[in-house]
PDB file of C-alpha atoms and ligand atoms in Angstrom:
ATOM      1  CA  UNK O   1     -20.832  29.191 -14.075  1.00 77.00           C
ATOM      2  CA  UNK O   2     -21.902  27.189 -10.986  1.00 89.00           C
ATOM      3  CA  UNK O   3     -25.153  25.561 -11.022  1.00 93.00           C
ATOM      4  CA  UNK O   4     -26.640  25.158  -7.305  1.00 96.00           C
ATOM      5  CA  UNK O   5     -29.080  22.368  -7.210  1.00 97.00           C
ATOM      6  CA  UNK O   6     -31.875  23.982  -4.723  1.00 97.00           C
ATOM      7  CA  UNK O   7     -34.604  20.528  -4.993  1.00 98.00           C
ATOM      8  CA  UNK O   8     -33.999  17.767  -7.201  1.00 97.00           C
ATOM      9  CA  UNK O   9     -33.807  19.326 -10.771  1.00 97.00           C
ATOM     10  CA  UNK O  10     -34.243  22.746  -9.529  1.00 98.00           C
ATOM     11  CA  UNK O  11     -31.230  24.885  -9.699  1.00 98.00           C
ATOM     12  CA  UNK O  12     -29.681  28.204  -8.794  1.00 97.00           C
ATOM     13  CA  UNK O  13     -27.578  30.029 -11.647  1.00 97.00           C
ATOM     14  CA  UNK O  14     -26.394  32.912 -10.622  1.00 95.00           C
ATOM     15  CA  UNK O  15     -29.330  33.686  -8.311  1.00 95.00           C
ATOM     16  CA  UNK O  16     -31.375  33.136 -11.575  1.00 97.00           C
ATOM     17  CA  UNK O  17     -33.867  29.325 -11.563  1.00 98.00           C
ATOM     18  CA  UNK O  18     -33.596  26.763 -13.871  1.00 98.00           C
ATOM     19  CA  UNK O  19     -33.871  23.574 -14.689  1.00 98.00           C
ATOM     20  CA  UNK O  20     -31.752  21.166 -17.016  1.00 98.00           C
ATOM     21  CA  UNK O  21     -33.119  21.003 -20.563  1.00 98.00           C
ATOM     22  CA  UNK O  22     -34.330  17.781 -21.389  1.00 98.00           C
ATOM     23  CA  UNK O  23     -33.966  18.157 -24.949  1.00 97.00           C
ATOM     24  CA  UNK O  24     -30.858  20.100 -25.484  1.00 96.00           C
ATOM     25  CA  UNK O  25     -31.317  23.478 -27.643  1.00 96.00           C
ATOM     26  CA  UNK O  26     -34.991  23.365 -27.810  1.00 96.00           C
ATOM     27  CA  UNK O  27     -36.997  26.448 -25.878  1.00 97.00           C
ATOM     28  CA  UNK O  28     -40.436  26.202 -24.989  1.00 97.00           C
ATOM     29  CA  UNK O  29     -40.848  30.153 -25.036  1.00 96.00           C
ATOM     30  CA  UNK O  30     -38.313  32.926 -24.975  1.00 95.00           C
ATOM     31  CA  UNK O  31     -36.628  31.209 -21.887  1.00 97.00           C
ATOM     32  CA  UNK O  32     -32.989  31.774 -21.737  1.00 98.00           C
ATOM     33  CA  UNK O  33     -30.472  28.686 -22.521  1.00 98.00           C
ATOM     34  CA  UNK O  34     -27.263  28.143 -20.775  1.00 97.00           C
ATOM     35  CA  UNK O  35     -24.845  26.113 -21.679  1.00 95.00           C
ATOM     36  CA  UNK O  36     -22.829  24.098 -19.346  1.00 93.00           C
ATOM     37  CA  UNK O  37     -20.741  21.606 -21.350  1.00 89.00           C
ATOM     38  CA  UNK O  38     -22.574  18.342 -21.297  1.00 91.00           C
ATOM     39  CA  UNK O  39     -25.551  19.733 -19.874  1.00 95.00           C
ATOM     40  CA  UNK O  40     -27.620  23.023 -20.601  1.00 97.00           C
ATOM     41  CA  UNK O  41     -30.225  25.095 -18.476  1.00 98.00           C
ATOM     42  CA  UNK O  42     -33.006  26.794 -19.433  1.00 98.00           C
ATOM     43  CA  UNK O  43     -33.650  29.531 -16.834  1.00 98.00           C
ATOM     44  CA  UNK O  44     -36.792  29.724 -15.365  1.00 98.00           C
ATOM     45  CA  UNK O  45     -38.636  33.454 -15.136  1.00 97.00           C
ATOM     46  CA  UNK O  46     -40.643  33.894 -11.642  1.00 98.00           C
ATOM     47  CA  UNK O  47     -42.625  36.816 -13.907  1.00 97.00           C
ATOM     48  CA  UNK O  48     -44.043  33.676 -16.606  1.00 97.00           C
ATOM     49  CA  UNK O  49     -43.929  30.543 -14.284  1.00 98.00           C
ATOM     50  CA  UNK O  50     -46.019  30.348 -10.714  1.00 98.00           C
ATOM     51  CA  UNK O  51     -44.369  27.999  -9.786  1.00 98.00           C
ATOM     52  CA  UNK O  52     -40.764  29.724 -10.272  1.00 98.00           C
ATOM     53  CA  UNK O  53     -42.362  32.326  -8.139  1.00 98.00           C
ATOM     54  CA  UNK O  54     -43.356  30.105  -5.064  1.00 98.00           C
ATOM     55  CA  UNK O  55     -39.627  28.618  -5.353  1.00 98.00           C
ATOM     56  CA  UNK O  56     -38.404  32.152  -5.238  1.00 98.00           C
ATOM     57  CA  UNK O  57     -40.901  32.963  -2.450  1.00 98.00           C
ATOM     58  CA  UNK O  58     -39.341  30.450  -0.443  1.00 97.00           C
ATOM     59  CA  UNK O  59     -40.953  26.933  -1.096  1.00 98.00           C
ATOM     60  CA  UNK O  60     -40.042  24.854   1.679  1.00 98.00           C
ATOM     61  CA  UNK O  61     -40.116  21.259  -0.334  1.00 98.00           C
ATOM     62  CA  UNK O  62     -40.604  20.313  -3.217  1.00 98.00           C
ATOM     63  CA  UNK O  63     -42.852  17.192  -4.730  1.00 98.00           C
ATOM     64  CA  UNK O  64     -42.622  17.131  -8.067  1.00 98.00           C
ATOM     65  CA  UNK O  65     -39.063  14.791  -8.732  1.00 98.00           C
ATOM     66  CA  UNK O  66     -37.759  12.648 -11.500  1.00 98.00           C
ATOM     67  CA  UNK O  67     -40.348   9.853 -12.672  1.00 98.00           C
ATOM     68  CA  UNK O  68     -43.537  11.898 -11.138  1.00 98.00           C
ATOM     69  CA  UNK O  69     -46.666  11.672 -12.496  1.00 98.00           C
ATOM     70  CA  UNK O  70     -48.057  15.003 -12.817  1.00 98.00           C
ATOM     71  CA  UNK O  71     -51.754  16.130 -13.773  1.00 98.00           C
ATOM     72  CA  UNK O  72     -51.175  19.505 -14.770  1.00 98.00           C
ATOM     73  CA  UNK O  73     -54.900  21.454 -15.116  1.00 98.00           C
ATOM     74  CA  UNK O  74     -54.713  24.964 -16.819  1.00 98.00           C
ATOM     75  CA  UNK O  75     -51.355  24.297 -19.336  1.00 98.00           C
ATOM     76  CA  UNK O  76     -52.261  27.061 -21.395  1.00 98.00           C
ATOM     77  CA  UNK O  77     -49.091  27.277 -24.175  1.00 98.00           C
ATOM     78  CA  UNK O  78     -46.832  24.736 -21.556  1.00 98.00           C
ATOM     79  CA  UNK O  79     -44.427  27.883 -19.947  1.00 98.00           C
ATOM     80  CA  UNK O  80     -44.656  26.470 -16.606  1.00 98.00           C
ATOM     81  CA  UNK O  81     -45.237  22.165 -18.099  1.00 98.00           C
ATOM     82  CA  UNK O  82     -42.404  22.377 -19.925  1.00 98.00           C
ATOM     83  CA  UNK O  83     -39.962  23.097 -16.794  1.00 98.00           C
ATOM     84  CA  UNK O  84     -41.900  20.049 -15.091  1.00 98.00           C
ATOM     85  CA  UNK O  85     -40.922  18.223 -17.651  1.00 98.00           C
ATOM     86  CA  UNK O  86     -37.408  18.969 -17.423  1.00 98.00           C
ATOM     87  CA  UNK O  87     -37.441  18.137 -13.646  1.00 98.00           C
ATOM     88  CA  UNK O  88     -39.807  14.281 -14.108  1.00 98.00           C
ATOM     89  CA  UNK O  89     -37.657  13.537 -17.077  1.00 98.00           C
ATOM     90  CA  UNK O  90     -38.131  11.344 -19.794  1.00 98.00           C
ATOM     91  CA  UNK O  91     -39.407   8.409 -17.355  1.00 98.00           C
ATOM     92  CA  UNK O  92     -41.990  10.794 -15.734  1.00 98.00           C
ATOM     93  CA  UNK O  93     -44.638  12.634 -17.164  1.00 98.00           C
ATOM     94  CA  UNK O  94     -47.081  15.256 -17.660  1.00 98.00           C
ATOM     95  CA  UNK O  95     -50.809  15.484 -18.271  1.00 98.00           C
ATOM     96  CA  UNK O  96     -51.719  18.706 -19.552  1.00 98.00           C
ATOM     97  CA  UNK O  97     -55.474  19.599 -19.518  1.00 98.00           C
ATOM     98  CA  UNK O  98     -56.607  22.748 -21.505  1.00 98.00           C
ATOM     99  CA  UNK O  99     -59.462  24.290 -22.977  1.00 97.00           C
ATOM    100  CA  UNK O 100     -58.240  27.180 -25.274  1.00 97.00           C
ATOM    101  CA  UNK O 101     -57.458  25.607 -28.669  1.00 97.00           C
ATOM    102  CA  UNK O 102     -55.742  28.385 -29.756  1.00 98.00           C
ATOM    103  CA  UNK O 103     -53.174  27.846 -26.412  1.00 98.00           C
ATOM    104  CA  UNK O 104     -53.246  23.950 -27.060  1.00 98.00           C
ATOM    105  CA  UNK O 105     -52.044  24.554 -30.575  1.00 98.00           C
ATOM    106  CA  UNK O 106     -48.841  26.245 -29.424  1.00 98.00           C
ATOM    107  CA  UNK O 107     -48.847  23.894 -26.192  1.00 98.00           C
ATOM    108  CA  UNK O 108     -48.017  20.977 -29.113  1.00 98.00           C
ATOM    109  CA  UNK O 109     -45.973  22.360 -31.000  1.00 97.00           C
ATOM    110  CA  UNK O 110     -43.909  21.834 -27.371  1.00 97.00           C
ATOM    111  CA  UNK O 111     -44.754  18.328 -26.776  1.00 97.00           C
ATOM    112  CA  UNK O 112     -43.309  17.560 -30.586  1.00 96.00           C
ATOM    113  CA  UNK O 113     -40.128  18.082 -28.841  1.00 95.00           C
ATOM    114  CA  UNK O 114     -41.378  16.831 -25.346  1.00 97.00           C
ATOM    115  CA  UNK O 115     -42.320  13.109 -25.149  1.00 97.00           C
ATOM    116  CA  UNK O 116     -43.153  13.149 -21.530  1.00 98.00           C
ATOM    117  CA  UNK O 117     -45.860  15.758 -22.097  1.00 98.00           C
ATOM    118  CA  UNK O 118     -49.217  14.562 -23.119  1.00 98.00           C
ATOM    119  CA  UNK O 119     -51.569  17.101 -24.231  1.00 98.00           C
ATOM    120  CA  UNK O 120     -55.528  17.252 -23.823  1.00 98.00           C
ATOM    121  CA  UNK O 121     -57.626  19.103 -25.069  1.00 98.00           C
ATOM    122  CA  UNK O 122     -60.535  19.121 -22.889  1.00 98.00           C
ATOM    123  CA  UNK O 123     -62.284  21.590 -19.818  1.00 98.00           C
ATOM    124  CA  UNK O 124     -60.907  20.389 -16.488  1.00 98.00           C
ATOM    125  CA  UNK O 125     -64.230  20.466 -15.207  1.00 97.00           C
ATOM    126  CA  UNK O 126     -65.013  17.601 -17.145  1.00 97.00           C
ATOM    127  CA  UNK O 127     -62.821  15.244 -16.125  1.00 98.00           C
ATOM    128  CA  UNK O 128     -65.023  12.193 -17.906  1.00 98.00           C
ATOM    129  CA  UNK O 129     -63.853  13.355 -20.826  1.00 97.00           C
ATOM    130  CA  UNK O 130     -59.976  11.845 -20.454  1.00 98.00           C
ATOM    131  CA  UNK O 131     -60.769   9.899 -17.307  1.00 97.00           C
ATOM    132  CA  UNK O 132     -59.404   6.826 -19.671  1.00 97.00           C
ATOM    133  CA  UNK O 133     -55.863   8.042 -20.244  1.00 95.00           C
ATOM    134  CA  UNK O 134     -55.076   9.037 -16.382  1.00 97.00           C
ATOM    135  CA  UNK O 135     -54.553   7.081 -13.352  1.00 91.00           C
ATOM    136  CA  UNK O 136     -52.321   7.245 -10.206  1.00 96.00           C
ATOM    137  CA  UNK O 137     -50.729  10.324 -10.343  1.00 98.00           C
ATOM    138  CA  UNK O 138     -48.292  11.852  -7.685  1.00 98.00           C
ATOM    139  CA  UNK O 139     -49.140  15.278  -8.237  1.00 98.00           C
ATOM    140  CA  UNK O 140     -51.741  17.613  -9.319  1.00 98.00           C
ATOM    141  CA  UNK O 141     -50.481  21.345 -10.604  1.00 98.00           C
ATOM    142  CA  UNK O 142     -53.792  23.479 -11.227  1.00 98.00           C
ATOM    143  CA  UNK O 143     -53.216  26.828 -12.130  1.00 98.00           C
ATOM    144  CA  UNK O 144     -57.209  27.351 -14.219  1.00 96.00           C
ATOM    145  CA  UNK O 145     -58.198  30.532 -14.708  1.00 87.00           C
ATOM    146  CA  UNK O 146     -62.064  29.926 -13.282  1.00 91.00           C
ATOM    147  CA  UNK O 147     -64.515  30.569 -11.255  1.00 93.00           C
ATOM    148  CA  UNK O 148     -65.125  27.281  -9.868  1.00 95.00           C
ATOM    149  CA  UNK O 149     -61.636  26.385  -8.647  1.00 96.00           C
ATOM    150  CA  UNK O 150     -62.056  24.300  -5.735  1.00 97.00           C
ATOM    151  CA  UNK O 151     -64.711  22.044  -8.007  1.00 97.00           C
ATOM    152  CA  UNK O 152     -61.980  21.697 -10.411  1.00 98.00           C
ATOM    153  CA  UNK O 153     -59.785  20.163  -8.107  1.00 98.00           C
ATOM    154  CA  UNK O 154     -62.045  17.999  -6.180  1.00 98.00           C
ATOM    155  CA  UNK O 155     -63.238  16.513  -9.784  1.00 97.00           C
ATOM    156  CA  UNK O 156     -59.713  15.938 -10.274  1.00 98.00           C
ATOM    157  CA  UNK O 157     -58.899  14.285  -7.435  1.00 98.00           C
ATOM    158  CA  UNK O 158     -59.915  10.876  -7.998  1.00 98.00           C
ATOM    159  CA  UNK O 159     -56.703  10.618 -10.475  1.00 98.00           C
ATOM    160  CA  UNK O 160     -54.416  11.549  -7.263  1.00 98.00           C
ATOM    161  CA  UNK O 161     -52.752   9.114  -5.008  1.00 97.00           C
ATOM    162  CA  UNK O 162     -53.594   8.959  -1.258  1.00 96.00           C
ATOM    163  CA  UNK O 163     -50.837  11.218   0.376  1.00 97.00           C
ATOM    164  CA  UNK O 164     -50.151  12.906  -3.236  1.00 98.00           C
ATOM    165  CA  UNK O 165     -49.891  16.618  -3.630  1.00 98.00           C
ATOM    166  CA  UNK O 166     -52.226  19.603  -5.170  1.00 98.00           C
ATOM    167  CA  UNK O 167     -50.732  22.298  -6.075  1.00 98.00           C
ATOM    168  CA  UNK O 168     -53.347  24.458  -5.949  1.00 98.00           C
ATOM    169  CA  UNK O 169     -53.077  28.016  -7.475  1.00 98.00           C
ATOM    170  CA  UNK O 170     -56.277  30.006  -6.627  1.00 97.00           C
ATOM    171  CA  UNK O 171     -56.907  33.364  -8.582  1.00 95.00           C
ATOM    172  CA  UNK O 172     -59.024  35.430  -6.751  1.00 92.00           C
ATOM    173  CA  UNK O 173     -60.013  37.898  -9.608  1.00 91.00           C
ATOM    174  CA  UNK O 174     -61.414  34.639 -11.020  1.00 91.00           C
ATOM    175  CA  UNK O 175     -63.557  34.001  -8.350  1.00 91.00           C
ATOM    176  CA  UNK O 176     -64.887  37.874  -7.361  1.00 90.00           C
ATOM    177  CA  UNK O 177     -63.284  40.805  -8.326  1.00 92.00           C
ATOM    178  CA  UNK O 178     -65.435  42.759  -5.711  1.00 91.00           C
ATOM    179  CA  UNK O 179     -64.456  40.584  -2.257  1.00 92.00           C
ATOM    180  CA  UNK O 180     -61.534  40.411  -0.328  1.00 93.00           C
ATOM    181  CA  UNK O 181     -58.779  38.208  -2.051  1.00 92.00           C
ATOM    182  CA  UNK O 182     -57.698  36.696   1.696  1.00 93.00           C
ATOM    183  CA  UNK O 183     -61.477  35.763   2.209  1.00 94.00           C
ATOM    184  CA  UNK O 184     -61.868  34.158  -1.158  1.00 94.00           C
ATOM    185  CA  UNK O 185     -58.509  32.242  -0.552  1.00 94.00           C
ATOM    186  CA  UNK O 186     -59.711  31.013   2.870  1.00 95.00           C
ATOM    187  CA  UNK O 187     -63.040  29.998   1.058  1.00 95.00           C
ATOM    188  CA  UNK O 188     -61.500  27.952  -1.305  1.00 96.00           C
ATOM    189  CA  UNK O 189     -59.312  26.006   0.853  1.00 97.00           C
ATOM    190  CA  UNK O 190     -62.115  25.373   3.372  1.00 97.00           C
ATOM    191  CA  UNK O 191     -64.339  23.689   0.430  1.00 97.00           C
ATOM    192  CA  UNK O 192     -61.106  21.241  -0.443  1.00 98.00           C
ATOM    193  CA  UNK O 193     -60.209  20.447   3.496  1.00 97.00           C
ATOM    194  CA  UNK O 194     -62.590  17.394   3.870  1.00 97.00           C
ATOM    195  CA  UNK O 195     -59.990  15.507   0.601  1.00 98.00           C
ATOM    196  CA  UNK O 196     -57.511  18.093   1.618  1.00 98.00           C
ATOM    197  CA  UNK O 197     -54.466  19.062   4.073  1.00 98.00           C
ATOM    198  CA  UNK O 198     -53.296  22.368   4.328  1.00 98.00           C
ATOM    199  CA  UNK O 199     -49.057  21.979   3.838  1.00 98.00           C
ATOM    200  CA  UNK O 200     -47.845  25.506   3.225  1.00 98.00           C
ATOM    201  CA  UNK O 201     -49.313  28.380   1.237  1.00 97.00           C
ATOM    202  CA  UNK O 202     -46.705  30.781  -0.221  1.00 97.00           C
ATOM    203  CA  UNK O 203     -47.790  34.371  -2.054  1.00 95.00           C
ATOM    204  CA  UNK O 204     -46.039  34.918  -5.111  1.00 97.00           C
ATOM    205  CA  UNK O 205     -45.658  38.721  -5.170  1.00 96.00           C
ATOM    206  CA  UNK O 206     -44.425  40.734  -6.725  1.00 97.00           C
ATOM    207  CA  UNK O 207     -44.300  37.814  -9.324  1.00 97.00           C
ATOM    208  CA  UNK O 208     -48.251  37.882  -9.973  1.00 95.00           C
ATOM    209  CA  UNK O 209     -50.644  39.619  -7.302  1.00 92.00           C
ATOM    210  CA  UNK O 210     -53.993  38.451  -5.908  1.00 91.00           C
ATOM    211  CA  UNK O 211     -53.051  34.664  -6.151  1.00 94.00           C
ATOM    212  CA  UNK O 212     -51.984  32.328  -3.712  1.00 96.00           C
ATOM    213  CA  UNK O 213     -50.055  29.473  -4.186  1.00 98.00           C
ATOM    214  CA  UNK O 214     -51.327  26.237  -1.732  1.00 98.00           C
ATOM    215  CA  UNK O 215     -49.929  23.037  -1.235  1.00 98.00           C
ATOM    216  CA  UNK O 216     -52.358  20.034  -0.293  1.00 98.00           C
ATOM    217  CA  UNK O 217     -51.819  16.769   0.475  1.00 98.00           C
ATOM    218  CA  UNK O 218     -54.559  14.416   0.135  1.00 98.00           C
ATOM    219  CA  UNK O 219     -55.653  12.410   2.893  1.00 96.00           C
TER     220      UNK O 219
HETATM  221  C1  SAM Q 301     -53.039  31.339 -15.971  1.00 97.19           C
HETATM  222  S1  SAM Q 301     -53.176  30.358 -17.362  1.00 97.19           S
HETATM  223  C2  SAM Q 301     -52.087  29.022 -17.028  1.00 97.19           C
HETATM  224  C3  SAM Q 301     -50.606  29.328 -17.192  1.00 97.19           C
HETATM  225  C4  SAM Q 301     -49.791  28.075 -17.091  1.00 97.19           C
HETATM  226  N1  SAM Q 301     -50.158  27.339 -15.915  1.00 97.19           N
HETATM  227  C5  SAM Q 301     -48.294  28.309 -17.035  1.00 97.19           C
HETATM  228  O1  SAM Q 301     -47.758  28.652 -15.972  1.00 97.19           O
HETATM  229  O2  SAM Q 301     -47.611  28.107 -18.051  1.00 97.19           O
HETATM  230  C6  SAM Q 301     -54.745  29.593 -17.102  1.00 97.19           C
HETATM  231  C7  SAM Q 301     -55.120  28.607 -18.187  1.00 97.19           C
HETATM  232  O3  SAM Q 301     -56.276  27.897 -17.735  1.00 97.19           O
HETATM  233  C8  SAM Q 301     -57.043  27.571 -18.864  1.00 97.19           C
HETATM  234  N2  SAM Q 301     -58.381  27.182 -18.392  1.00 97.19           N
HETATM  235  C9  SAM Q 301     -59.349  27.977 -17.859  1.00 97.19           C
HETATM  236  N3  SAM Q 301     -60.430  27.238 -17.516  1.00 97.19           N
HETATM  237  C10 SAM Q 301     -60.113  25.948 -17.816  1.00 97.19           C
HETATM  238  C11 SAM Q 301     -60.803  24.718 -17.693  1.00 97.19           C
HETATM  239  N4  SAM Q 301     -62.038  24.667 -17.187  1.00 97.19           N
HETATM  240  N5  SAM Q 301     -60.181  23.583 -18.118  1.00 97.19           N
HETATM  241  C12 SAM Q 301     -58.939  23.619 -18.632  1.00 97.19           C
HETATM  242  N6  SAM Q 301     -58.230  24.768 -18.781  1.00 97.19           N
HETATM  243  C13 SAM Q 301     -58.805  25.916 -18.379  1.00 97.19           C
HETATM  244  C14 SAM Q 301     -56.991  28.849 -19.702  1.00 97.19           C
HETATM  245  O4  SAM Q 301     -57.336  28.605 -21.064  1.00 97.19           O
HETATM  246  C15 SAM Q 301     -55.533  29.264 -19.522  1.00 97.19           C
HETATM  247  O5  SAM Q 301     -54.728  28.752 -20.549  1.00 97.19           O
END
């Protein structure tokens, strides 16, 4: 078993993603562990993890490292948070906003296990609410299933370091089921472009349809 290390803490397996496990035998879902002697995997499925999906898709670089400080918006049960974890490591860590309680309850049963993850129960579109715990963070993940997805972010972005990344995960459906998904994409980037830079935008078929994955960088 060779593990092919594609971005710092990303790897290849077999053409399969994962990342290392930061806490050895533990599974945030159903994920697949792999054991490599002193190290184990946990393989990462484009079909459960956006982000897994834009790597596959052909991400050309990658922000989130060892020791980042990442604002993630939209954890929901922490498929996609824990993986970040894995890559920041136990000196990095992850905010993880989220409004479902029933989804937070499973998301902590993950962070028992994860120290770097704090969970928050709280509507991203509030950020007032847990404006007190955050501060100076490297990157922003949203992936919120809402309709106002560009407020989200800008609301958020006052947590975000000058030249830090958004990744910024817009849902069409969320937006208008009834318009063009391209037009509603363009929309949404064009109300973030004044904090904004476009860096690359990657679909994520035929992982998910009628998203698109964006990468910002704040100016
Ligand atoms: C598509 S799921 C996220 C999946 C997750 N990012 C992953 O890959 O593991 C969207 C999540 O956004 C949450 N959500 C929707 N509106 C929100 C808001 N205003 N604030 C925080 N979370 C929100 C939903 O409860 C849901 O759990």
């Amino acid at each position: 078993m060779e593990a092919k290390e594609l971005f710092p803490g990303v790897f290849s397996i077999n053409g399969k993603l994962a990342t290392e496990n930061l806490v050895k035998g533990a599974k945030a879902y159903s994920e697949e562990l792999v054991d490599a002697g002193s190290k184990e995997y946990r393989l990462w499925n484009p079909y459960r993890s956006k982000l897994s999906a834009a790597i596959m898709n052909g991400l050309k670089e990658m922000h989130i490292r060892r020791d980042s400080k990442v604002l993630y918006l939209g954890a929901a049960t922490g498929t996609t948070s824990s993986h970040i974890s894995d890559i920041v490591g136990p000196n990095g860590i992850v905010y993880c906003i989220e409004l479902s309680d029933r989804n937070m309850r499973q998301l902590i049963k993950v962070c028992e296990k994860r120290k770097n993850i704090l969970p928050i129960l709280a509507d991203a579109g509030d950020s007032g609410k847990y404006e007190e715990y955050i501060s100076g963070c490297d990157i922003i993940y949203q992936d919120v299933s809402s309709r106002d997805q560009s407020g989200i972010l800008l609301e958020n972005s006052r947590f975000l370091k000058s030249g830090g990344y958004a990744y910024f995960i817009i849902k069409s459906q969320s937006i208008d089921v009834g318009r063009k998904p391209s037009e509603i994409f363009e929309q949404e980037l064009s109300k973030v472009s004044n904090v904004y830079e476009l860096v690359e935008k990657v679909t994520i078929e035929p992982y998910d349809e009628l998203h698109m994955f964006a990468v910002l960088r704040k100016r």
